[in-house]
Coordinates of C-alpha atoms in Angstrom, one line a residue:
Chain Z
N852 CA 0.0 0.0 0.0
A853 CA 2.3 2.7 -1.3
G854 CA 2.1 6.3 0.0
V855 CA 2.7 9.4 -2.0
M856 CA 5.8 8.8 -4.2
Q857 CA 7.9 11.6 -5.5
N858 CA 10.9 11.5 -7.8
P859 CA 13.6 12.3 -8.1
R860 CA 14.6 12.7 -4.5
H861 CA 17.4 15.1 -5.4
L862 CA 17.7 17.1 -8.6
V863 CA 20.5 19.4 -9.6
R864 CA 20.0 21.9 -12.4
R865 CA 22.1 24.7 -13.8
R866 CA 20.6 28.1 -14.1
G867 CA 18.4 28.4 -17.1
Q868 CA 17.6 24.7 -17.4
E869 CA 14.2 23.1 -16.8
A870 CA 13.2 21.1 -13.7
R871 CA 10.5 18.4 -13.8
L872 CA 9.3 17.0 -10.5
R873 CA 6.9 14.0 -10.4
C874 CA 4.3 13.0 -7.9
S875 CA 2.3 9.8 -7.8
P876 CA -0.5 10.1 -5.3
V877 CA -1.8 7.4 -3.0
K878 CA -3.8 4.8 -5.0
G879 CA -7.4 6.0 -5.3
H880 CA -6.5 9.7 -4.5
S881 CA -7.6 12.1 -7.2
H882 CA -6.5 15.3 -5.5
V883 CA -2.8 16.5 -5.4
Y884 CA -1.2 19.5 -3.7
W885 CA 2.2 20.9 -4.2
Y886 CA 4.2 22.8 -1.5
R887 CA 7.6 24.5 -1.5
Q888 CA 9.9 24.6 1.5
L889 CA 12.7 27.2 1.4
P890 CA 15.6 26.6 3.7
E891 CA 14.8 27.1 7.3
E892 CA 11.1 27.8 6.6
G893 CA 7.8 26.0 6.8
L894 CA 6.0 24.7 3.7
K895 CA 4.1 27.1 1.5
F896 CA 1.1 26.0 -0.6
M897 CA 1.6 26.3 -4.3
V898 CA -1.1 24.6 -6.2
Y899 CA -4.1 22.2 -5.8
L900 CA -5.0 19.9 -8.7
Q901 CA -7.6 17.3 -9.5
K902 CA -7.3 15.0 -12.5
E903 CA -7.0 17.2 -15.6
N904 CA -8.0 20.3 -13.6
I905 CA -6.2 23.1 -11.7
I906 CA -8.4 24.0 -8.8
D907 CA -6.3 26.5 -6.9
E908 CA -3.0 27.9 -8.1
S909 CA -2.9 31.0 -5.8
G910 CA 0.5 30.0 -4.4
M911 CA 2.2 29.5 -7.8
P912 CA 4.7 32.1 -9.0
K913 CA 3.2 33.9 -12.0
E914 CA 6.1 33.0 -14.3
R915 CA 8.1 29.9 -15.1
F916 CA 6.1 27.5 -12.9
S917 CA 3.4 25.2 -14.1
A918 CA 1.7 22.1 -12.9
E919 CA -0.5 19.4 -14.3
F920 CA -2.2 16.2 -13.2
P921 CA -3.2 14.2 -16.3
K922 CA -5.8 11.6 -16.5
E923 CA -3.1 8.9 -16.6
G924 CA 0.3 9.2 -14.9
P925 CA 1.8 11.3 -12.2
S926 CA 1.4 14.9 -11.4
I927 CA 4.2 17.1 -12.8
L928 CA 5.5 20.3 -11.4
R929 CA 7.6 22.1 -14.1
I930 CA 9.9 24.9 -13.5
Q931 CA 11.4 26.6 -16.6
Q932 CA 14.6 28.5 -16.7
V933 CA 15.5 27.8 -13.1
V934 CA 17.2 30.4 -11.0
R935 CA 19.1 30.1 -7.7
G936 CA 16.1 31.2 -5.7
D937 CA 14.2 28.1 -6.9
S938 CA 16.5 25.9 -4.8
A939 CA 14.1 24.4 -2.2
A940 CA 12.4 21.2 -1.2
Y941 CA 9.2 20.5 -3.1
F942 CA 6.6 18.4 -1.4
C943 CA 3.5 16.7 -2.8
A944 CA 0.5 15.6 -0.8
S945 CA -2.7 13.7 -2.0
S946 CA -6.2 13.2 -0.7
P947 CA -9.3 11.2 -1.6
P948 CA -12.0 12.9 -3.6
Q949 CA -14.6 13.2 -0.8
G950 CA -14.6 15.7 2.0
L951 CA -11.8 17.6 3.7
V952 CA -8.8 15.6 5.0
T953 CA -8.2 14.8 8.6
E954 CA -4.8 13.4 7.6
A955 CA -2.6 14.9 4.9
F956 CA 0.3 12.6 3.9
F957 CA 3.2 14.0 2.1
G958 CA 5.7 12.4 -0.2
Q959 CA 9.4 12.4 0.7
G960 CA 10.0 15.5 -1.3
T961 CA 12.3 16.5 -4.1
R962 CA 15.2 18.6 -3.2
L963 CA 16.1 20.9 -6.1
T964 CA 19.5 22.6 -6.2
V965 CA 20.2 25.2 -8.8
V966 CA 23.9 25.8 -9.4
Chain M
A129 CA -1.1 38.6 10.0
Q130 CA 0.5 35.2 10.3
K131 CA -2.0 32.4 10.2
I132 CA 0.2 30.1 12.3
T133 CA 2.7 31.3 14.8
Q134 CA 5.3 29.1 16.4
T135 CA 7.3 31.2 18.8
Q136 CA 9.9 28.7 19.9
P137 CA 12.7 28.4 17.3
G138 CA 14.4 25.7 19.4
M139 CA 13.6 23.6 22.4
F140 CA 15.7 21.2 24.5
V141 CA 14.2 18.4 26.6
Q142 CA 15.8 15.7 28.7
E143 CA 15.2 12.1 27.5
K144 CA 12.1 10.6 29.1
E145 CA 10.7 14.0 30.0
A146 CA 7.6 15.6 28.5
V147 CA 7.8 18.7 26.3
T148 CA 5.2 21.2 25.0
L149 CA 5.6 22.8 21.6
D150 CA 3.6 26.0 21.2
C151 CA 1.3 26.9 18.3
T152 CA -1.2 29.7 18.0
Y153 CA -3.4 30.3 15.0
D154 CA -5.4 33.1 13.5
T155 CA -8.6 32.5 11.6
S156 CA -12.1 33.9 11.3
D157 CA -13.4 30.6 10.0
Q158 CA -15.6 28.5 12.3
S159 CA -14.5 25.3 10.6
Y160 CA -10.9 24.5 10.5
G161 CA -8.4 21.8 11.2
L162 CA -5.0 21.8 12.9
F163 CA -2.1 19.5 12.1
W164 CA 1.3 18.7 13.5
Y165 CA 4.1 17.3 11.5
K166 CA 7.6 16.1 12.3
Q167 CA 10.5 16.6 9.9
P168 CA 13.6 14.7 10.8
S169 CA 17.0 15.6 9.4
S170 CA 16.3 13.2 6.5
G171 CA 13.7 15.7 5.3
E172 CA 10.4 13.9 5.0
M173 CA 7.2 15.3 6.5
I174 CA 5.7 12.9 8.9
F175 CA 2.0 13.4 10.0
L176 CA 1.6 13.2 13.7
I177 CA -1.8 14.4 14.8
Y178 CA -5.0 16.2 13.8
Q179 CA -7.6 18.3 15.6
G180 CA -10.8 19.5 14.1
S181 CA -12.3 22.8 15.3
Y182 CA -15.5 21.1 16.4
D183 CA -13.8 18.2 18.2
E184 CA -14.6 18.6 21.9
Q185 CA -11.9 16.3 23.1
N186 CA -8.1 16.9 22.7
A187 CA -6.6 14.6 20.0
T188 CA -4.1 11.9 21.2
E189 CA -1.9 9.6 19.2
G190 CA 0.4 7.4 21.3
R191 CA 2.9 9.7 23.0
Y192 CA 1.5 12.8 21.1
S193 CA -1.4 14.8 22.4
L194 CA -2.7 18.1 21.2
N195 CA -3.7 20.7 23.9
F196 CA -6.5 22.5 22.0
Q197 CA -7.6 25.7 23.6
K198 CA -10.1 27.2 21.2
A199 CA -10.8 30.5 23.0
R200 CA -7.0 31.2 23.1
K201 CA -6.6 29.9 19.5
S202 CA -3.8 27.7 20.6
A203 CA -3.0 24.1 19.6
N204 CA 0.1 23.0 21.5
L205 CA 1.7 19.7 20.9
V206 CA 2.7 17.7 23.9
I207 CA 5.2 14.8 23.6
S208 CA 5.4 12.6 26.6
A209 CA 8.4 10.4 27.5
S210 CA 10.7 12.0 25.0
Q211 CA 13.0 9.7 23.0
L212 CA 16.2 10.5 21.2
G213 CA 14.4 9.8 17.9
D214 CA 12.1 12.7 18.7
S215 CA 14.9 15.2 17.8
A216 CA 13.6 16.9 14.7
M217 CA 11.8 20.0 13.4
Y218 CA 8.1 20.2 14.3
F219 CA 5.6 22.1 12.2
C220 CA 2.1 23.2 13.1
A221 CA -0.3 23.7 10.2
M222 CA -3.9 24.8 9.7
R223 CA -6.5 24.2 7.1
E224 CA -9.5 26.6 6.8
R225 CA -12.8 25.6 5.2
Q226 CA -13.2 29.1 3.7
T227 CA -10.1 28.9 1.7
G228 CA -11.5 25.7 0.2
A229 CA -9.6 22.6 -0.8
N230 CA -7.1 21.3 1.6
N231 CA -4.2 23.7 1.3
L232 CA -2.4 24.0 4.6
F233 CA -0.8 27.0 6.2
F234 CA 2.4 26.1 8.0
G235 CA 4.3 27.8 10.9
T236 CA 8.0 28.3 10.8
G237 CA 8.7 25.3 13.0
T238 CA 10.4 24.4 16.3
R239 CA 13.6 22.5 16.4
L240 CA 13.4 20.0 19.2
T241 CA 16.6 18.4 20.6
V242 CA 16.3 15.5 23.0
I243 CA 19.3 15.3 25.4
P244 CA 20.4 11.9 26.6

């Protein structure tokens, strides 16, 4: 019974490259959330997706960041033309379709380092 | 205003003693949920305990309990019988119904160190 799976665990990109972060939710979960944790800070909400729909992207930077959750396959957080300030841990969480969660399980995170 | 405030950047506790990690929150919503997570040095976020705003009893999960004082808007985490493996960052978080979905607001965390 696998939990939320994120890959890669660590990702190094040079400035200007693209970063793709993947999140496979818990089986049966159709809601996915992405959070970013800057060094020495708490997590900050970025985006909430359901299958093929972006529900809330109020926490997403306006440029270079995009997210998708296709009908088949994992959710992808894409960062174009990365800059040093994008270095952070990116966490994904998932939840079932009904109700509000009383437990929110996170993946192990992807640590992005921009050099 | 900060939605979640954790005023203790770092705490020390003797092994086998109890420790309380403070968390206050700010919301005008009547329906909300409060969460505590542990983040060890390996980096993953481990869910510990949840308290709903309408729950009359304080939540407990093993050695973890949540001291929920609604009028004071506080949701302190109590860890009993501390173990060396409890050394980690601890984050308090809140979900509000009015913001929809399940996005959580996190505090800045408290680093707990358990001393042998």
